[in-house]
Tab-separated table of N, CA and C and ligand atoms in Angstrom:
chain	number	residue	atom	x	y	z
A	1	MET	N	144.698	57.962	83.132
A	1	MET	CA	144.390	58.991	80.700
A	1	MET	C	143.095	59.685	81.129
A	2	ALA	N	143.255	60.849	80.703
A	2	ALA	CA	142.432	61.475	80.073
A	2	ALA	C	141.357	61.470	79.479
A	3	ILE	N	140.077	61.428	79.152
A	3	ILE	CA	138.701	61.250	78.497
A	3	ILE	C	139.091	61.406	77.239
A	4	THR	N	138.832	61.095	76.529
A	4	THR	CA	138.603	61.985	74.566
A	4	THR	C	137.448	62.442	74.769
A	5	GLU	N	136.952	63.777	73.789
A	5	GLU	CA	135.800	63.660	73.663
A	5	GLU	C	134.615	63.343	73.099
A	6	SER	N	135.228	62.056	72.930
A	6	SER	CA	134.475	61.358	72.257
A	6	SER	C	133.653	61.166	73.015
A	7	VAL	N	134.318	59.651	74.491
A	7	VAL	CA	133.895	60.113	75.610
A	7	VAL	C	132.877	60.055	76.708
A	8	TYR	N	133.535	61.847	76.460
A	8	TYR	CA	132.838	63.188	76.950
A	8	TYR	C	131.794	62.933	76.764
A	9	GLY	N	131.105	62.548	75.575
A	9	GLY	CA	129.996	63.124	74.993
A	9	GLY	C	128.923	61.349	74.891
A	10	ASP	N	129.797	60.646	75.241
A	10	ASP	CA	129.399	59.342	75.755
A	10	ASP	C	128.390	59.461	76.663
A	11	LEU	N	129.464	59.621	77.642
A	11	LEU	CA	129.346	60.666	78.914
A	11	LEU	C	128.042	60.776	79.329
A	12	THR	N	127.968	61.731	78.740
A	12	THR	CA	127.239	63.296	78.586
A	12	THR	C	125.464	62.519	78.476
A	13	ALA	N	126.321	61.887	77.531
A	13	ALA	CA	124.388	61.484	76.709
A	13	ALA	C	123.442	60.283	77.813
A	14	ALA	N	124.508	59.538	78.092
A	14	ALA	CA	124.293	58.230	78.533
A	14	ALA	C	123.315	58.748	80.273
A	15	ALA	N	124.384	60.020	80.905
A	15	ALA	CA	123.835	60.790	82.192
A	15	ALA	C	122.409	61.420	82.381
A	16	ARG	N	122.462	61.723	80.688
A	16	ARG	CA	121.521	62.551	80.550
A	16	ARG	C	120.200	61.180	80.313
A	17	ARG	N	120.406	60.737	79.404
A	17	ARG	CA	119.161	59.734	79.615
A	17	ARG	C	118.472	59.503	80.797
A	18	ALA	N	120.032	58.893	82.274
A	18	ALA	CA	119.025	58.457	83.204
A	18	ALA	C	118.673	59.226	84.121
A	19	ALA	N	118.873	60.830	84.131
A	19	ALA	CA	118.481	61.780	84.726
A	19	ALA	C	116.434	61.927	84.851
A	20	ALA	N	117.079	61.677	83.288
A	20	ALA	CA	114.929	61.435	82.755
A	20	ALA	C	114.481	60.377	83.690
A	21	LEU	N	114.916	59.282	83.768
A	21	LEU	CA	114.677	58.504	83.973
A	21	LEU	C	114.533	58.537	85.683
A	22	ALA	N	115.338	59.146	86.878
A	22	ALA	CA	115.202	59.198	88.037
A	22	ALA	C	113.581	59.110	88.298
A	23	TYR	N	113.766	58.551	89.550
A	23	TYR	CA	112.179	58.698	90.396
A	23	TYR	C	112.574	59.625	91.601
A	24	CYS	N	112.296	60.798	91.269
A	24	CYS	CA	112.886	61.361	92.935
A	24	CYS	C	111.563	62.463	93.096
A	25	PRO	N	110.146	61.229	93.238
A	25	PRO	CA	109.238	62.833	93.762
A	25	PRO	C	109.202	63.372	95.259
A	26	TYR	N	110.066	62.678	95.746
A	26	TYR	CA	109.811	63.623	97.095
A	26	TYR	C	110.867	65.293	97.738
A	27	SER	N	112.324	65.520	96.263
A	27	SER	CA	113.215	66.176	96.092
A	27	SER	C	112.694	66.878	94.700
A	28	ARG	N	112.567	66.153	93.804
A	28	ARG	CA	112.070	66.497	92.539
A	28	ARG	C	113.771	66.959	91.767
A	29	PHE	N	114.747	66.829	92.316
A	29	PHE	CA	115.861	66.834	91.627
A	29	PHE	C	116.373	65.251	91.804
A	30	PRO	N	116.414	65.521	89.918
A	30	PRO	CA	116.645	64.452	89.239
A	30	PRO	C	118.402	64.128	88.718
A	31	VAL	N	118.491	63.231	88.641
A	31	VAL	CA	120.108	63.543	88.641
A	31	VAL	C	121.042	61.829	87.917
A	32	GLY	N	121.639	62.116	87.331
A	32	GLY	CA	121.889	61.145	85.871
A	32	GLY	C	123.721	61.294	86.528
A	33	ALA	N	124.164	59.666	86.524
A	33	ALA	CA	125.160	59.332	86.942
A	33	ALA	C	125.561	58.553	85.789
A	34	ALA	N	126.946	58.164	85.019
A	34	ALA	CA	127.122	57.727	84.380
A	34	ALA	C	129.230	57.055	84.505
A	35	VAL	N	129.378	55.974	85.128
A	35	VAL	CA	130.280	55.405	84.710
A	35	VAL	C	131.421	55.067	84.188
A	36	LEU	N	132.527	55.444	83.282
A	36	LEU	CA	133.182	54.690	82.533
A	36	LEU	C	134.580	53.594	83.127
A	37	THR	N	134.168	51.884	82.835
A	37	THR	CA	134.757	51.350	83.656
A	37	THR	C	136.492	51.366	82.731
A	38	GLY	N	137.104	50.195	83.190
A	38	GLY	CA	139.030	50.237	83.073
A	38	GLY	C	138.581	49.749	81.725
A	39	SER	N	137.341	48.935	81.556
A	39	SER	CA	137.706	48.045	79.779
A	39	SER	C	136.444	48.849	78.557
A	40	GLY	N	136.431	50.612	79.499
A	40	GLY	CA	135.655	51.476	77.630
A	40	GLY	C	134.069	51.348	77.951
A	41	ALA	N	133.500	50.665	79.159
A	41	ALA	CA	132.152	50.688	78.924
A	41	ALA	C	131.609	51.506	80.057
A	42	ILE	N	130.695	51.942	79.143
A	42	ILE	CA	129.210	52.864	80.124
A	42	ILE	C	128.088	52.246	80.772
A	43	VAL	N	128.349	52.766	82.785
A	43	VAL	CA	127.042	52.207	82.839
A	43	VAL	C	126.359	53.585	83.554
A	44	ALA	N	125.085	53.667	83.313
A	44	ALA	CA	124.712	54.632	83.889
A	44	ALA	C	123.950	54.230	85.085
A	45	GLY	N	122.960	55.371	85.879
A	45	GLY	CA	122.384	54.642	86.633
A	45	GLY	C	121.352	57.008	87.327
A	46	CYS	N	119.562	56.493	88.124
A	46	CYS	CA	120.069	57.370	88.347
A	46	CYS	C	119.575	57.905	90.165
A	47	ASN	N	118.449	58.616	90.611
A	47	ASN	CA	118.477	57.902	91.547
A	47	ASN	C	116.979	57.536	91.548
A	48	VAL	N	117.255	57.041	93.079
A	48	VAL	CA	116.158	55.729	93.514
A	48	VAL	C	115.022	55.823	94.637
A	49	GLU	N	114.408	57.671	94.360
A	49	GLU	CA	114.132	57.398	96.157
A	49	GLU	C	112.820	56.685	96.479
A	50	ASN	N	112.362	56.999	98.142
A	50	ASN	CA	111.392	56.018	98.838
A	50	ASN	C	110.709	56.836	99.513
A	51	ALA	N	110.109	56.273	99.754
A	51	ALA	CA	108.315	57.022	100.435
A	51	ALA	C	109.227	57.418	102.654
A	52	SER	N	110.141	55.614	102.332
A	52	SER	CA	110.856	56.198	103.951
A	52	SER	C	112.243	56.849	103.518
A	53	TYR	N	112.431	58.108	103.253
A	53	TYR	CA	113.055	59.041	102.416
A	53	TYR	C	114.672	58.241	103.569
A	54	GLY	N	115.317	57.593	103.903
A	54	GLY	CA	116.692	57.456	104.056
A	54	GLY	C	116.991	56.363	103.559
A	55	LEU	N	115.810	55.899	102.604
A	55	LEU	CA	116.020	54.550	102.102
A	55	LEU	C	116.629	54.773	100.255
A	56	THR	N	117.025	56.234	100.063
A	56	THR	CA	116.806	57.257	98.522
A	56	THR	C	118.796	56.547	98.936
A	57	ILE	N	118.284	55.583	97.703
A	57	ILE	CA	119.800	55.594	96.821
A	57	ILE	C	120.145	56.762	96.007
A	58	CYS	N	121.370	57.468	96.050
A	58	CYS	CA	121.989	58.598	95.129
A	58	CYS	C	122.075	57.494	92.956
A	59	ALA	N	121.928	58.685	91.992
A	59	ALA	CA	123.161	57.950	90.801
A	59	ALA	C	123.543	57.548	90.834
A	60	GLU	N	124.828	58.103	91.792
A	60	GLU	CA	126.222	57.978	91.323
A	60	GLU	C	126.268	56.137	92.146
A	61	ARG	N	125.597	55.797	93.250
A	61	ARG	CA	125.911	54.187	94.079
A	61	ARG	C	125.428	53.689	92.376
A	62	ASN	N	124.060	54.030	92.419
A	62	ASN	CA	122.722	53.239	91.794
A	62	ASN	C	123.774	53.221	90.450
A	63	ALA	N	124.470	53.866	89.679
A	63	ALA	CA	125.582	53.170	87.878
A	63	ALA	C	126.637	52.874	89.338
A	64	VAL	N	127.743	52.807	89.688
A	64	VAL	CA	128.233	52.177	90.199
A	64	VAL	C	127.671	50.788	90.410
A	65	PHE	N	126.853	50.066	91.607
A	65	PHE	CA	126.182	48.849	91.469
A	65	PHE	C	125.488	48.584	90.765
A	66	ARG	N	125.913	49.131	89.672
A	66	ARG	CA	125.047	48.673	88.153
A	66	ARG	C	126.406	47.906	87.682
A	67	ALA	N	127.050	48.748	87.267
A	67	ALA	CA	128.073	48.272	87.149
A	67	ALA	C	129.018	47.395	87.377
A	68	VAL	N	129.274	46.350	89.165
A	68	VAL	CA	129.066	46.080	89.627
A	68	VAL	C	128.622	44.251	89.263
A	69	ALA	N	127.743	44.875	89.298
A	69	ALA	CA	126.623	44.064	88.728
A	69	ALA	C	126.489	43.297	87.210
A	70	GLN	N	126.527	43.866	87.304
A	70	GLN	CA	127.238	43.913	85.501
A	70	GLN	C	128.659	42.906	84.810
A	71	GLY	N	129.567	43.061	85.323
A	71	GLY	CA	131.267	42.523	85.329
A	71	GLY	C	131.387	43.065	84.086
A	72	PRO	N	132.058	42.291	83.431
A	72	PRO	CA	133.194	40.507	83.832
A	72	PRO	C	133.948	41.615	84.619
A	73	GLY	N	134.095	40.729	85.429
A	73	GLY	CA	135.107	41.137	86.405
A	73	GLY	C	135.087	42.070	87.358
A	74	ARG	N	135.652	42.586	88.034
A	74	ARG	CA	135.984	43.257	89.278
A	74	ARG	C	136.247	44.588	88.111
A	75	LEU	N	135.096	45.228	89.011
A	75	LEU	CA	134.943	46.983	88.693
A	75	LEU	C	136.850	48.198	88.584
A	76	VAL	N	136.520	48.327	87.643
A	76	VAL	CA	137.684	49.672	87.812
A	76	VAL	C	136.974	50.525	87.387
A	77	ILE	N	136.852	52.380	88.653
A	77	ILE	CA	136.903	52.835	87.264
A	77	ILE	C	137.348	53.875	87.125
A	78	GLN	N	136.939	54.437	85.853
A	78	GLN	CA	137.759	55.166	85.458
A	78	GLN	C	137.612	56.797	85.575
A	79	ALA	N	136.135	56.861	85.290
A	79	ALA	CA	135.243	58.211	85.215
A	79	ALA	C	134.076	58.226	85.714
A	80	VAL	N	133.278	59.373	86.425
A	80	VAL	CA	132.088	59.318	86.409
A	80	VAL	C	131.877	60.593	86.080
A	81	LEU	N	130.575	61.131	85.311
A	81	LEU	CA	130.081	61.929	84.846
A	81	LEU	C	128.743	62.034	85.362
A	82	VAL	N	128.296	63.444	85.950
A	82	VAL	CA	126.778	63.576	86.914
A	82	VAL	C	126.899	64.203	86.274
A	83	TYR	N	124.928	64.282	85.714
A	83	TYR	CA	124.517	65.600	85.175
A	83	TYR	C	123.127	66.012	86.440
A	84	THR	N	123.083	67.091	86.307
A	84	THR	CA	121.842	67.476	86.895
A	84	THR	C	121.370	68.862	86.216
A	85	PRO	N	119.707	68.734	85.638
A	85	PRO	CA	119.198	69.739	85.341
A	85	PRO	C	118.832	71.102	86.079
A	86	THR	N	120.737	71.498	86.506
A	86	THR	CA	120.070	73.027	87.414
A	86	THR	C	121.017	74.040	86.605
A	87	PRO	N	120.789	75.098	87.614
A	87	PRO	CA	122.077	75.975	86.556
A	87	PRO	C	123.576	76.012	87.393
A	88	GLN	N	123.864	75.325	88.172
A	88	GLN	CA	124.848	75.110	88.716
A	88	GLN	C	125.157	73.114	88.627
A	89	PRO	N	126.540	72.977	88.552
A	89	PRO	CA	126.828	71.606	88.378
A	89	PRO	C	126.841	71.075	90.039
A	90	THR	N	126.375	70.302	90.084
A	90	THR	CA	126.211	69.031	91.617
A	90	THR	C	127.376	67.552	91.682
A	91	ALA	N	128.055	68.472	92.762
A	91	ALA	CA	129.355	67.183	92.766
A	91	ALA	C	128.581	65.853	92.956
A	92	PRO	N	129.505	65.025	94.262
A	92	PRO	CA	128.933	63.305	94.520
A	92	PRO	C	128.795	63.821	95.176
A	93	CYS	N	128.051	63.097	96.666
A	93	CYS	CA	127.914	63.369	98.208
A	93	CYS	C	128.736	62.802	98.458
A	94	GLY	N	128.839	62.680	99.710
A	94	GLY	CA	129.889	61.739	100.551
A	94	GLY	C	130.108	60.647	100.904
A	95	ALA	N	129.403	59.948	100.629
A	95	ALA	CA	128.596	58.432	100.290
A	95	ALA	C	128.837	57.168	99.391
A	96	CYS	N	128.616	58.219	98.031
A	96	CYS	CA	129.154	58.183	96.830
A	96	CYS	C	130.740	58.336	96.151
A	97	ARG	N	131.507	59.944	96.966
A	97	ARG	CA	133.067	60.453	96.608
A	97	ARG	C	133.096	58.381	97.229
A	98	GLN	N	132.838	58.081	99.036
A	98	GLN	CA	133.114	56.896	99.332
A	98	GLN	C	133.337	55.717	98.595
A	99	VAL	N	131.864	55.825	97.730
A	99	VAL	CA	131.807	53.956	96.959
A	99	VAL	C	132.300	54.163	95.694
A	100	ILE	N	133.031	55.270	95.350
A	100	ILE	CA	133.008	55.410	94.117
A	100	ILE	C	134.950	55.410	94.049
A	101	HIS	N	135.437	55.771	94.932
A	101	HIS	CA	136.658	55.072	95.841
A	101	HIS	C	137.518	54.060	95.721
A	102	GLU	N	136.447	53.007	96.418
A	102	GLU	CA	136.478	50.795	96.382
A	102	GLU	C	137.324	51.224	94.434
A	103	PHE	N	136.562	51.204	93.920
A	103	PHE	CA	136.466	50.942	92.503
A	103	PHE	C	137.214	51.983	91.994
A	104	GLY	N	137.384	53.155	92.148
A	104	GLY	CA	138.287	54.400	91.378
A	104	GLY	C	139.304	55.626	92.263
A	105	PRO	N	140.247	54.979	92.638
A	105	PRO	CA	140.660	56.194	93.704
A	105	PRO	C	141.655	57.273	92.803
A	106	ASP	N	141.361	56.923	91.551
A	106	ASP	CA	142.176	57.714	91.086
A	106	ASP	C	140.659	58.757	89.786
A	107	ALA	N	140.232	58.149	90.179
A	107	ALA	CA	138.725	58.176	89.046
A	107	ALA	C	138.825	59.426	88.638
A	108	GLU	N	138.482	60.240	87.382
A	108	GLU	CA	137.936	61.441	86.840
A	108	GLU	C	136.440	61.675	87.503
A	109	LEU	N	136.516	62.511	88.295
A	109	LEU	CA	135.363	63.277	88.704
A	109	LEU	C	134.956	64.445	88.080
A	110	ILE	N	133.736	64.390	87.046
A	110	ILE	CA	133.345	65.689	86.004
A	110	ILE	C	131.822	65.849	86.734
A	111	ALA	N	131.011	67.225	86.190
A	111	ALA	CA	129.617	67.165	86.973
A	111	ALA	C	129.241	68.769	86.189
A	112	ILE	N	128.020	68.359	85.396
A	112	ILE	CA	127.414	68.888	84.329
A	112	ILE	C	126.326	69.597	84.063
A	113	CYS	N	125.464	70.267	84.059
A	113	CYS	CA	124.426	70.823	84.676
A	113	CYS	C	124.205	71.621	83.581
A	114	ASP	N	122.573	72.475	83.289
A	114	ASP	CA	122.202	73.108	82.250
A	114	ASP	C	123.027	74.445	81.240
A	115	GLY	N	124.032	74.761	82.671
A	115	GLY	CA	124.305	76.091	82.332
A	115	GLY	C	125.541	75.919	81.974
A	116	PRO	N	126.726	76.320	81.875
A	116	PRO	CA	128.009	76.535	81.971
A	116	PRO	C	129.178	76.001	82.324
A	117	ALA	N	128.654	76.537	83.921
A	117	ALA	CA	129.154	75.270	84.684
A	117	ALA	C	130.106	74.070	84.518
A	118	VAL	N	131.145	73.539	85.200
A	118	VAL	CA	131.519	72.006	84.755
A	118	VAL	C	132.485	72.592	85.708
A	119	ILE	N	132.559	71.285	87.102
A	119	ILE	CA	132.725	71.300	87.817
A	119	ILE	C	133.993	70.252	87.575
A	120	ARG	N	135.150	69.736	87.589
A	120	ARG	CA	136.653	69.016	87.082
A	120	ARG	C	137.245	68.321	87.248
A	121	SER	N	137.163	67.241	88.388
A	121	SER	CA	139.139	66.840	89.516
A	121	SER	C	138.505	65.551	89.120
A	122	ARG	N	139.039	65.469	90.678
A	122	ARG	CA	139.271	64.006	90.602
A	122	ARG	C	138.645	63.529	91.375
A	123	LEU	N	139.030	61.696	92.273
A	123	LEU	CA	138.846	61.763	93.213
A	123	LEU	C	139.085	61.948	94.415
A	124	GLY	N	140.416	61.524	94.063
A	124	GLY	CA	141.401	61.316	95.601
A	124	GLY	C	141.857	62.996	95.513
A	125	ILE	N	141.162	64.222	95.053
A	125	ILE	CA	140.935	65.516	95.684
A	125	ILE	C	140.020	65.916	95.980
A	126	LEU	N	139.006	64.855	96.163
A	126	LEU	CA	137.291	65.820	96.048
A	126	LEU	C	137.272	64.214	97.736
A	127	LEU	N	138.024	63.179	97.246
A	127	LEU	CA	138.040	62.657	99.335
A	127	LEU	C	140.044	62.209	99.293
A	128	PRO	N	140.276	63.210	100.458
A	128	PRO	CA	141.722	62.950	100.170
A	128	PRO	C	141.278	61.709	101.407
A	129	ASP	N	142.903	61.040	101.652
A	129	ASP	CA	143.088	60.315	103.035
A	129	ASP	C	141.684	59.639	102.776
A	130	ALA	N	140.924	58.564	102.117
A	130	ALA	CA	140.180	57.877	101.594
A	130	ALA	C	140.318	56.650	102.565
A	131	PHE	N	139.958	56.086	103.494
A	131	PHE	CA	139.467	54.746	103.874
A	131	PHE	C	139.360	54.037	102.509
A	132	GLY	N	139.787	53.059	102.277
A	132	GLY	CA	139.952	51.942	101.729
A	132	GLY	C	139.848	50.821	101.810
A	133	PRO	N	140.103	49.640	100.942
A	133	PRO	CA	140.555	47.910	100.959
A	133	PRO	C	141.522	47.765	101.078
A	134	GLY	N	143.546	48.874	101.220
A	134	GLY	CA	144.431	49.052	101.312
A	134	GLY	C	144.706	48.881	103.030
A	135	ASN	N	143.389	49.744	103.586
A	135	ASN	CA	143.004	50.367	105.221
A	135	ASN	C	142.915	48.302	105.690
A	136	LEU	N	142.914	47.791	105.716
A	136	LEU	CA	142.418	46.710	105.539
A	136	LEU	C	143.578	45.487	105.678
A	137	ALA	N	143.785	45.687	104.126
A	137	ALA	CA	144.864	44.922	104.157
A	137	ALA	C	145.192	44.284	105.111
A	138	PRO	N	145.772	44.109	106.548
A	138	PRO	CA	147.281	44.316	107.051
A	138	PRO	C	146.165	44.003	107.714
A	139	TYR	N	144.748	43.369	108.491
A	139	TYR	CA	144.839	42.770	109.314
A	139	TYR	C	143.780	41.306	108.777
B	6	THU	N1	120.706	63.029	94.804
B	6	THU	C1	121.961	62.398	93.920
B	6	THU	O1	121.658	61.414	93.563
B	6	THU	N2	123.496	62.120	93.706
B	6	THU	C2	124.053	63.101	94.479
B	6	THU	O2	125.824	62.801	94.604
B	6	THU	C3	123.425	64.102	95.718
B	6	THU	C4	122.268	63.819	95.229
B	6	THU	C5	119.921	62.594	94.927
B	6	THU	C6	119.081	61.903	96.719
B	6	THU	C7	117.881	62.658	96.575
B	6	THU	O3	117.430	61.806	95.170
B	6	THU	C8	117.641	63.717	95.772
B	6	THU	O4	119.304	64.307	94.755
B	6	THU	C9	118.052	64.714	96.503
B	6	THU	O5	119.154	65.645	97.455
């Protein structure tokens, strides 16, 4: 189901607010992500870096994990909107695509920035033939 203009606006506002809270002293590349759940809730996350660089968590995964922890029940991801304060939009990294797939194999993915360019796609297009819960089901 396509999201409405009003929900698009709410996702944008939530992702922008989250980006402003990003902890990114090493990359200086703030990212905000907003997850739209199956029940219409919006849960946001920002990237959180660490002095041990590899422990950094991306905004998208932070938002997904927050949505799982918030409940209620099993998370279904309808859409994820990513905001970066950059001239070009940033699509979710491969690890984040994999994590989004777990809860939203058909999720809409939107990436916006400070310029006019927008990436609007679907998880199944950005991560085709993904490995997921269905692969484990027969075993
Ligand atoms: N980052 C995200 O939050 N999401 C992405 O999809 C790409 C990268 C973060 C991780 C790191 O804090 C910074 O951007 C630079 O890689």
